[in-house]
Amino acid sequence: MAAQSGKNPLTASSPVEAVKGEHASLLLIMKGLRDQPVSGRLLRGLAPYLDEQGAHHVVLLTERRRREPWSDSEDVVVYQEVIHWARGEGGGVYRGATWKGRSLSRDELIPAFQRDPLGVVDWAARRAQAAVISTAEPIGLVPCIVPKPWGRELWYTGIEKRGRASVRSATGETDLPYALGMFPVPIVGEDERPPVLLKALEPAPEAIVGDLYLEVHDKKWEVYVVLDVDRAAWPDGVGRLRAGLAPAAVERYRTQAGGGWEAALSRDLLAALRDYEQVRRRLDALQDAALQQLGLDPAQGIPLDRRDGVVRQMPSALRSEERARREAVEAFLGHLEMPPGAVACLHPGVLHSLQHGVKVIEFQTPTYERLIAMFAQKVLTQAHWDSEQAVARMEKGPFNQPPLQVLERNDGLMVERVVDFPEFEVRRITVPPGATHASVTQGEGAYQLLIGVDGAGEITLPDGRTWALKKEAAYLLPATLGAFAVRALDGAPLQWLVASPHPPARPAYPA
């Protein structure tokens, strides 16, 4: 299409409708696009044309259509993007806003662009109540809440059918996949891998009710860092994680079965799991019937406020049998003490179950797979247990949490490596009141995920701009952000966790 511009007609041929503005700016308007190519790549592909036009600032309005792969709906979603690319060395800076719906026309955008070409993204974001996303600023993460039979999870970077996180700025909020979809390369890297999954797990404080699945992962790597322990559940402030096999059980089977102890223990554990599953399913059927009588949907599980009443309806002999068979399984299981600040590095093959009342921050590979060995409630997400596969896959031995590696310690500053997995690394950083810790993102996809653990402080950029950092506040720092610092406010130390991805090719985690 020939370029158009009221006062400033372009003399060169343009692939889109184009309008020139002040500050060597150029507005491009494209309609009818799918979700690919993303706008960042599209603009990079137009670099020769932009050079010809002498455009240092490029504003792009796109109207796109897509089916959301993270949704059950087959409906086509219409959404728009307004992106400002300040071209420069190292790729320049992208700043954009995106929202669903046909809400902004070219006739509305052109006057706003002509008034203030460098501020049009913020204008559009305020109009749509959408977040402004920039490759030169921390991106504030807003978790989605995912209810669980044992409590709830908060997903800070989740993108799937069960829930999607959001990002927030002063102008509004935007779903995370749309925020990352405008110009993913300078944020998360050329291969556009999903970010490391950052969660908070909040188990209910009641015993059994708040205990998570006993499970094994085949490929997923995850690490827990304890944020809080509910004193009503654990009066001494020390929670528990079931992990690996009980040392006493391992020693007993070694003594009794010699070189065949692993097979013997696995056989007996599997038998105990199957015995428990039988009684669990009998209880589940009776509880489902009780829920139906109350007009509730059994597929949603037992609401916490109805649990005591429903459980009391169960025959006492069956409840006693359930407890005895559950304890028979638990006799095989090891545990790790989990006071606030404790860490558990769970690589594939570790049989584990976080216990009630222990709130943790979790970083994990963004994959959904697990083998459920046992659950002391009805499993709602699948019709079967995976006990046989879980026992076959689990590591045959006690779980040992290695000590954290201290990378730096000086005048109240502490930098610890929490974990170094094939796909990502996590560090914990503590600084004294009033102190500042300088850092930098390295580009090449090396974004950082940062979440506050204790105290209050702020993230600061070299130009003086700040973002508040407090307990459970989380940010995605784009790979191209560059230099930044974290400063503790006066009064108390500040502690945070930071995860950063490794390049795609990494050696396997040592056994």
Coordinates of C-alpha atoms in Angstrom, one line a residue:
M1 CA 0.0 0.0 0.0
A2 CA 1.3 3.5 -0.7
A3 CA 2.2 5.4 2.4
Q4 CA -0.3 7.9 3.7
S5 CA 0.3 10.9 5.9
G6 CA -1.7 14.1 5.8
K7 CA 0.9 16.8 6.3
N8 CA 4.0 14.7 5.8
P9 CA 3.5 12.4 2.8
L10 CA 6.1 9.7 2.4
T11 CA 7.8 9.5 -0.9
A12 CA 8.9 5.8 -0.6
S13 CA 6.8 2.7 -1.0
S14 CA 5.5 1.3 2.3
P15 CA 4.2 -2.2 3.1
V16 CA 1.6 -0.7 5.4
E17 CA -0.3 2.5 6.1
A18 CA 2.2 5.0 7.5
V19 CA 2.1 8.4 9.1
K20 CA 5.1 10.5 9.9
G21 CA 5.3 12.5 13.2
E22 CA 7.7 14.6 15.2
H23 CA 11.0 13.3 16.8
A24 CA 11.8 11.3 13.6
S25 CA 8.7 9.1 14.4
L26 CA 6.7 6.9 12.1
L27 CA 3.3 5.4 12.8
L28 CA 2.5 2.1 11.0
I29 CA -1.0 0.5 10.9
M30 CA -1.6 -3.1 10.1
K31 CA -4.8 -5.1 10.2
G32 CA -5.9 -8.7 9.7
L33 CA -2.8 -10.3 11.3
R34 CA -2.7 -13.6 13.1
D35 CA -0.5 -14.1 16.2
Q36 CA 2.6 -14.6 14.1
P37 CA 5.0 -13.0 13.3
V38 CA 5.0 -11.2 16.6
S39 CA 5.3 -7.5 16.4
G40 CA 8.9 -7.3 17.6
R41 CA 10.0 -9.6 14.8
L42 CA 7.8 -7.8 12.3
L43 CA 9.4 -4.5 13.1
R44 CA 12.9 -5.9 12.9
G45 CA 12.0 -7.2 9.5
L46 CA 11.0 -3.7 8.4
A47 CA 14.4 -2.3 9.4
P48 CA 15.6 -1.5 5.8
Y49 CA 12.3 0.5 5.1
L50 CA 12.6 2.2 8.5
D51 CA 16.2 3.2 7.7
E52 CA 15.1 4.7 4.4
Q53 CA 12.4 6.8 6.2
G54 CA 14.9 8.0 8.8
A55 CA 12.6 6.6 11.5
H56 CA 14.2 6.5 15.0
H57 CA 10.9 6.0 16.8
V58 CA 8.4 3.6 15.3
V59 CA 4.8 3.2 16.6
L60 CA 2.8 0.2 15.4
L61 CA -0.9 -0.4 15.7
T62 CA -1.9 -4.0 14.9
E63 CA -5.2 -5.8 14.9
R64 CA -4.8 -9.5 15.3
R65 CA -6.8 -12.7 15.6
R66 CA -6.0 -16.0 17.3
R67 CA -7.2 -19.0 19.0
E68 CA -5.8 -19.2 22.5
P69 CA -3.8 -22.5 22.9
W70 CA -4.0 -22.2 26.7
S71 CA -7.9 -22.0 26.6
D72 CA -10.6 -24.7 26.2
S73 CA -12.4 -22.3 23.9
E74 CA -12.2 -22.6 20.1
D75 CA -13.4 -19.1 19.6
V76 CA -11.3 -16.7 17.6
V77 CA -10.1 -13.8 19.9
V78 CA -9.6 -10.4 18.4
Y79 CA -7.0 -8.2 20.1
Q80 CA -4.9 -5.1 19.4
E81 CA -1.4 -3.9 20.1
V82 CA 0.2 -0.5 20.2
I83 CA 4.0 -0.7 20.3
H84 CA 6.7 1.9 20.3
W85 CA 10.1 0.9 19.2
A86 CA 12.9 3.3 20.1
R87 CA 15.5 2.1 17.7
G88 CA 19.1 2.1 18.9
E89 CA 22.2 0.1 19.6
G90 CA 21.7 -3.4 21.0
G91 CA 18.2 -3.5 19.5
G92 CA 16.7 -0.5 21.1
V93 CA 13.8 -0.4 23.5
Y94 CA 10.3 -1.8 23.0
R95 CA 7.3 -0.4 24.9
G96 CA 3.8 -1.6 24.2
A97 CA 0.3 -2.3 25.4
T98 CA -2.2 -4.9 24.2
W99 CA -5.8 -5.7 24.9
K100 CA -8.7 -7.8 23.6
G101 CA -11.5 -6.3 21.5
R102 CA -11.9 -3.8 18.6
S103 CA -11.7 -0.7 20.8
L104 CA -9.1 1.6 19.0
S105 CA -9.4 2.8 15.5
R106 CA -6.8 4.4 13.3
D107 CA -8.9 7.6 13.4
E108 CA -8.5 7.8 17.1
L109 CA -4.8 6.8 17.2
I110 CA -3.5 9.1 14.5
P111 CA -4.4 12.4 16.3
A112 CA -3.0 11.0 19.6
F113 CA 0.2 10.0 17.8
Q114 CA 0.5 13.5 16.1
R115 CA 0.0 15.2 19.5
D116 CA 2.6 13.0 21.4
P117 CA 4.2 10.3 19.3
L118 CA 6.5 9.2 22.2
G119 CA 3.6 9.0 24.7
V120 CA 1.0 7.3 22.6
V121 CA 1.5 3.8 24.1
D122 CA 0.7 5.2 27.6
W123 CA -2.3 7.0 26.2
A124 CA -3.6 3.8 24.6
A125 CA -2.9 1.7 27.7
R126 CA -4.8 4.1 29.9
R127 CA -7.7 4.1 27.5
A128 CA -7.8 0.3 27.5
Q129 CA -6.9 -0.1 31.2
A130 CA -4.1 -2.3 30.0
A131 CA -0.5 -2.6 31.4
V132 CA 2.4 -1.0 29.7
I133 CA 5.2 -3.5 29.0
S134 CA 8.7 -2.3 28.4
T135 CA 12.0 -4.1 27.7
A136 CA 13.7 -1.4 29.8
E137 CA 11.6 -1.7 33.0
P138 CA 10.8 -4.4 35.5
I139 CA 7.5 -6.1 34.7
G140 CA 5.2 -6.4 37.7
L141 CA 3.6 -9.9 38.0
V142 CA 0.1 -10.5 39.3
P143 CA -0.6 -14.1 40.3
C144 CA -3.8 -16.0 39.4
I145 CA -5.3 -18.0 42.3
V146 CA -5.8 -21.7 41.5
P147 CA -7.9 -23.5 44.1
K148 CA -6.7 -27.0 45.2
P149 CA -8.3 -29.7 47.3
W150 CA -5.5 -29.1 49.9
G151 CA -5.5 -25.3 49.7
R152 CA -4.5 -23.0 46.8
E153 CA -1.7 -22.1 44.5
L154 CA -0.7 -18.6 43.3
W155 CA 0.8 -18.7 39.8
Y156 CA 3.0 -15.7 39.0
T157 CA 4.1 -16.9 35.6
G158 CA 1.5 -19.6 34.8
I159 CA 0.1 -19.8 31.3
E160 CA -2.3 -22.8 30.9
K161 CA -5.9 -23.8 30.8
R162 CA -6.2 -23.9 34.6
G163 CA -5.1 -20.3 35.0
R164 CA -3.1 -17.4 33.6
A165 CA -1.1 -14.8 35.4
S166 CA -1.2 -11.1 34.6
V167 CA 1.2 -8.2 34.5
R168 CA 0.4 -4.8 36.0
S169 CA 1.6 -1.2 35.6
A170 CA 0.1 2.1 36.6
T171 CA -2.3 2.0 33.6
G172 CA -3.9 -1.4 34.2
E173 CA -3.4 -5.2 33.8
T174 CA -2.8 -7.5 30.9
D175 CA -2.8 -11.3 30.7
L176 CA 0.8 -12.6 30.8
P177 CA 0.8 -14.5 27.4
Y178 CA -0.4 -11.4 25.6
A179 CA 2.2 -9.2 27.4
L180 CA 5.0 -11.6 26.4
G181 CA 3.6 -12.0 22.9
M182 CA 4.3 -8.6 21.6
F183 CA 8.1 -8.7 21.6
P184 CA 9.3 -11.9 23.4
V185 CA 12.8 -12.0 22.1
P186 CA 14.2 -9.0 24.2
I187 CA 12.3 -10.2 27.2
V188 CA 12.8 -14.0 27.3
G189 CA 15.2 -14.7 24.5
E190 CA 15.4 -15.7 20.8
D191 CA 14.0 -19.2 21.4
E192 CA 11.0 -17.7 23.1
R193 CA 10.8 -20.4 25.8
P194 CA 8.1 -20.0 28.4
P195 CA 9.5 -18.4 31.6
V196 CA 10.4 -20.5 34.6
L197 CA 7.2 -21.2 36.5
L198 CA 7.0 -19.2 39.7
K199 CA 4.4 -20.2 42.3
A200 CA 3.4 -19.8 45.9
L201 CA 1.8 -22.9 47.5
E202 CA -0.5 -22.3 50.4
P203 CA -1.7 -25.6 52.0
A204 CA -4.5 -25.5 54.5
P205 CA -3.4 -25.8 58.1
E206 CA -5.5 -28.8 58.9
A207 CA -3.6 -32.2 59.0
I208 CA -4.4 -34.5 56.1
V209 CA -6.7 -31.9 54.5
G210 CA -3.7 -29.7 53.8
D211 CA -1.3 -32.4 52.7
L212 CA -0.4 -32.4 49.0
Y213 CA -0.3 -35.3 46.7
L214 CA 2.4 -37.9 47.3
E215 CA 3.9 -37.8 43.8
V216 CA 6.9 -38.3 41.6
H217 CA 7.9 -36.2 38.6
D218 CA 9.5 -37.9 35.6
K219 CA 10.9 -34.7 34.0
K220 CA 9.9 -31.7 36.1
W221 CA 12.5 -30.0 38.3
E222 CA 11.2 -27.9 41.2
V223 CA 12.5 -26.2 44.3
Y224 CA 10.6 -25.1 47.5
V225 CA 11.7 -22.3 49.7
V226 CA 9.6 -22.0 52.9
L227 CA 8.0 -18.6 53.3
D228 CA 5.8 -19.2 56.4
V229 CA 4.8 -22.0 58.8
D230 CA 1.4 -21.9 60.3
R231 CA 1.8 -22.2 64.1
A232 CA -1.6 -23.7 64.5
A233 CA -0.4 -26.6 62.5
W234 CA 3.2 -26.7 63.8
P235 CA 3.4 -25.1 67.2
D236 CA 7.2 -25.2 67.1
G237 CA 7.3 -23.4 63.8
V238 CA 8.9 -26.3 62.0
G239 CA 6.8 -27.8 59.2
R240 CA 7.4 -31.0 57.3
L241 CA 7.9 -32.2 53.7
R242 CA 7.6 -36.0 53.0
A243 CA 10.5 -36.8 50.8
G244 CA 12.2 -40.0 49.7
L245 CA 12.2 -43.2 51.8
A246 CA 12.5 -43.4 55.6
P247 CA 16.1 -44.3 56.6
A248 CA 14.8 -46.8 59.1
A249 CA 12.7 -48.5 56.4
V250 CA 15.7 -48.6 54.0
E251 CA 17.9 -50.1 56.8
R252 CA 15.3 -52.7 57.7
Y253 CA 14.9 -53.9 54.2
R254 CA 18.7 -54.0 53.6
T255 CA 19.1 -56.2 56.7
Q256 CA 16.2 -58.5 55.7
A257 CA 16.6 -58.8 52.0
G258 CA 20.3 -58.0 51.3
G259 CA 21.0 -57.2 47.7
G260 CA 17.4 -57.5 46.8
W261 CA 16.2 -54.9 49.3
E262 CA 15.1 -52.3 46.6
A263 CA 12.8 -54.8 44.9
A264 CA 11.4 -56.1 48.3
L265 CA 10.8 -52.6 49.6
S266 CA 9.2 -51.5 46.3
R267 CA 6.9 -54.5 46.3
D268 CA 5.7 -53.9 49.9
L269 CA 5.3 -50.2 49.4
L270 CA 3.2 -50.7 46.3
A271 CA 1.1 -53.3 48.1
A272 CA 0.5 -50.7 50.9
L273 CA -0.4 -48.0 48.4
R274 CA -2.9 -50.3 46.6
D275 CA -4.5 -51.3 50.0
Y276 CA -4.9 -47.6 50.8
E277 CA -6.3 -46.8 47.4
Q278 CA -9.1 -49.4 47.9
V279 CA -10.3 -47.9 51.2
R280 CA -9.8 -44.4 49.8
R281 CA -12.1 -45.1 46.9
R282 CA -14.8 -46.6 49.2
L283 CA -14.7 -43.4 51.3
D284 CA -14.7 -41.2 48.1
A285 CA -17.9 -42.9 46.9
L286 CA -19.7 -42.4 50.2
Q287 CA -18.5 -38.8 50.4
D288 CA -19.7 -38.1 46.8
A289 CA -23.1 -39.4 47.7
A290 CA -23.2 -37.1 50.8
L291 CA -22.2 -34.1 48.6
Q292 CA -25.0 -34.9 46.2
Q293 CA -27.5 -35.0 49.0
L294 CA -26.3 -31.5 49.9
G295 CA -26.8 -30.3 46.4
L296 CA -23.1 -30.0 45.8
D297 CA -21.0 -31.2 42.8
P298 CA -18.7 -34.1 43.8
A299 CA -16.4 -33.2 40.9
Q300 CA -15.5 -30.0 42.7
G301 CA -14.4 -31.8 45.9
I302 CA -15.6 -31.1 49.4
P303 CA -15.7 -27.4 50.4
L304 CA -13.5 -26.7 53.4
D305 CA -16.4 -25.4 55.3
R306 CA -18.4 -28.6 54.8
R307 CA -15.5 -31.1 55.3
D308 CA -16.0 -31.8 59.0
G309 CA -19.7 -32.5 58.5
V310 CA -19.2 -34.7 55.5
V311 CA -16.3 -36.7 57.2
R312 CA -18.4 -37.2 60.4
Q313 CA -21.0 -39.0 58.3
M314 CA -18.6 -41.7 57.3
P315 CA -18.7 -45.0 59.2
S316 CA -16.2 -45.0 62.0
A317 CA -14.9 -48.4 61.2
L318 CA -14.1 -47.2 57.6
R319 CA -12.4 -44.1 58.9
S320 CA -10.3 -46.2 61.3
E321 CA -9.3 -48.5 58.4
E322 CA -8.4 -45.5 56.3
R323 CA -6.1 -44.1 59.0
A324 CA -4.4 -47.5 59.6
R325 CA -3.7 -48.1 55.9
R326 CA -2.5 -44.5 55.4
E327 CA -0.1 -44.9 58.3
A328 CA 1.2 -48.1 56.8
V329 CA 2.2 -46.2 53.7
E330 CA 3.7 -43.3 55.7
A331 CA 6.0 -45.7 57.6
F332 CA 7.9 -46.1 54.3
L333 CA 8.3 -42.3 53.8
G334 CA 11.1 -40.0 54.9
H335 CA 10.6 -36.4 55.9
L336 CA 12.5 -33.1 55.9
E337 CA 12.0 -30.5 58.5
M338 CA 10.9 -27.2 57.0
P339 CA 11.2 -24.1 59.2
P340 CA 10.9 -20.7 57.5
G341 CA 13.8 -20.3 55.0
A342 CA 14.3 -24.0 54.5
V343 CA 14.9 -25.3 51.0
A344 CA 14.0 -28.5 49.2
C345 CA 15.5 -29.2 45.8
L346 CA 13.3 -31.8 44.2
H347 CA 14.8 -33.3 41.0
P348 CA 12.9 -35.9 38.9
G349 CA 12.4 -39.2 40.8
V350 CA 12.0 -37.8 44.3
L351 CA 8.9 -39.1 46.0
H352 CA 7.5 -36.1 47.9
S353 CA 4.5 -34.4 49.5
L354 CA 4.4 -31.0 51.1
Q355 CA 2.6 -31.1 54.4
H356 CA -0.2 -28.9 55.7
G357 CA 0.4 -25.4 56.9
V358 CA 3.7 -24.9 55.2
K359 CA 3.7 -22.1 52.7
V360 CA 6.4 -22.1 50.1
I361 CA 7.7 -20.2 47.1
E362 CA 8.3 -22.7 44.2
F363 CA 10.3 -22.4 41.1
Q364 CA 9.8 -25.2 38.5
T365 CA 10.3 -26.1 34.9
P366 CA 7.1 -25.0 33.1
T367 CA 5.7 -28.5 32.4
Y368 CA 2.7 -30.3 33.8
E369 CA 3.4 -33.9 34.6
R370 CA 3.3 -36.0 37.7
L371 CA 2.8 -39.6 38.9
I372 CA 0.4 -39.7 41.8
A373 CA 1.3 -42.4 44.2
M374 CA -1.3 -41.5 46.8
F375 CA -3.6 -38.8 48.0
A376 CA -5.5 -38.7 51.3
Q377 CA -8.5 -37.2 49.5
K378 CA -10.3 -37.8 46.3
V379 CA -8.1 -37.1 43.2
L380 CA -10.1 -34.7 41.1
T381 CA -7.8 -34.2 38.2
Q382 CA -7.7 -37.8 36.9
A383 CA -9.6 -41.0 37.4
H384 CA -6.7 -43.2 38.3
W385 CA -3.6 -43.3 40.6
D386 CA -0.1 -43.9 39.2
S387 CA 1.2 -45.9 42.1
E388 CA 3.0 -48.6 40.1
Q389 CA 4.7 -46.1 37.8
A390 CA 5.5 -43.8 40.7
V391 CA 7.2 -46.6 42.7
A392 CA 9.1 -47.8 39.7
R393 CA 10.3 -44.2 38.9
M394 CA 11.1 -43.1 42.5
E395 CA 14.6 -43.0 43.8
K396 CA 15.2 -45.9 46.1
G397 CA 16.7 -44.2 49.1
P398 CA 16.4 -41.4 51.7
F399 CA 16.2 -37.8 50.4
N400 CA 19.2 -35.6 51.3
Q401 CA 19.0 -31.9 50.8
P402 CA 22.5 -30.6 50.0
P403 CA 23.7 -27.4 51.9
L404 CA 23.3 -24.2 50.0
Q405 CA 26.4 -22.7 48.4
V406 CA 27.4 -19.3 49.8
L407 CA 28.6 -17.2 46.9
E408 CA 29.2 -14.0 48.8
R409 CA 29.1 -12.9 52.5
N410 CA 30.2 -9.4 53.5
D411 CA 29.0 -6.8 56.0
G412 CA 25.5 -8.3 56.3
L413 CA 25.2 -9.1 52.6
M414 CA 24.6 -12.8 51.9
V415 CA 24.3 -14.3 48.4
E416 CA 23.4 -18.0 48.3
R417 CA 22.9 -20.4 45.4
V418 CA 19.7 -22.2 46.3
V419 CA 19.7 -24.6 43.3
D420 CA 21.4 -25.0 40.0
F421 CA 19.1 -27.2 37.8
P422 CA 19.7 -27.9 34.1
E423 CA 17.2 -25.2 33.0
F424 CA 17.5 -22.6 35.7
E425 CA 19.3 -21.3 38.7
V426 CA 17.9 -19.8 41.9
R427 CA 19.8 -17.5 44.3
R428 CA 18.7 -16.0 47.6
I429 CA 20.0 -12.6 48.5
T430 CA 19.9 -10.8 51.8
V431 CA 21.0 -7.2 52.4
P432 CA 21.1 -5.2 55.7
P433 CA 18.9 -2.2 56.2
G434 CA 19.7 0.7 53.9
A435 CA 22.1 -1.4 51.8
T436 CA 22.0 -1.8 48.0
H437 CA 22.9 -4.8 45.9
A438 CA 23.8 -4.0 42.3
S439 CA 23.0 -6.5 39.5
V440 CA 22.5 -6.7 35.8
T441 CA 20.6 -8.8 33.3
Q442 CA 22.9 -10.2 30.6
G443 CA 20.7 -10.3 27.5
E444 CA 20.7 -13.4 25.3
G445 CA 17.5 -14.6 27.0
A446 CA 18.9 -14.3 30.5
Y447 CA 15.9 -12.7 32.1
Q448 CA 15.4 -12.8 35.8
L449 CA 12.4 -13.6 38.0
L450 CA 12.6 -11.8 41.3
I451 CA 10.2 -12.2 44.3
G452 CA 10.5 -10.6 47.8
V453 CA 10.7 -13.0 50.8
D454 CA 11.1 -10.7 53.8
G455 CA 11.5 -7.0 54.5
A456 CA 10.8 -4.0 52.3
G457 CA 12.8 -2.3 49.6
E458 CA 12.8 -1.2 46.0
I459 CA 14.3 -2.0 42.6
T460 CA 16.1 1.0 41.2
L461 CA 17.3 1.8 37.7
P462 CA 20.3 4.0 36.8
D463 CA 17.9 6.8 35.8
G464 CA 16.4 6.9 39.3
R465 CA 13.1 5.2 38.7
T466 CA 12.0 2.8 41.4
W467 CA 9.6 -0.2 41.8
A468 CA 8.5 -1.3 45.3
L469 CA 9.7 -4.7 46.5
K470 CA 8.0 -6.4 49.5
K471 CA 7.2 -9.9 50.6
E472 CA 5.6 -11.9 47.8
A473 CA 5.9 -9.0 45.3
A474 CA 7.3 -10.4 42.0
Y475 CA 8.8 -9.0 38.8
L476 CA 10.1 -10.3 35.5
L477 CA 13.2 -8.4 34.6
P478 CA 13.6 -8.5 30.8
A479 CA 16.8 -10.0 29.4
T480 CA 17.7 -6.6 27.9
L481 CA 17.0 -4.6 31.0
G482 CA 20.7 -4.3 31.9
A483 CA 21.9 -2.6 35.1
F484 CA 19.6 -2.4 38.1
A485 CA 19.9 -2.5 41.9
V486 CA 17.9 -3.6 44.8
R487 CA 17.9 -1.4 47.9
A488 CA 16.6 -2.3 51.4
L489 CA 14.7 0.3 53.2
D490 CA 15.8 1.4 56.6
G491 CA 14.6 -0.6 59.6
A492 CA 15.0 -4.3 58.6
P493 CA 17.0 -6.5 56.3
L494 CA 15.6 -7.3 52.8
Q495 CA 15.6 -10.8 51.4
W496 CA 14.5 -11.9 47.9
L497 CA 14.8 -14.9 45.5
V498 CA 15.9 -14.5 41.9
A499 CA 15.7 -17.2 39.2
S500 CA 17.5 -17.0 35.9
P501 CA 17.4 -19.5 33.0
H502 CA 20.3 -21.4 31.6
P503 CA 20.9 -21.7 27.9
P504 CA 18.8 -24.5 26.4
A505 CA 21.7 -27.0 26.1
R506 CA 22.9 -28.1 29.6
P507 CA 24.3 -31.3 31.0
A508 CA 22.0 -33.5 33.0
Y509 CA 21.8 -33.0 36.8
P510 CA 24.1 -35.4 38.5
A511 CA 22.5 -38.4 40.1

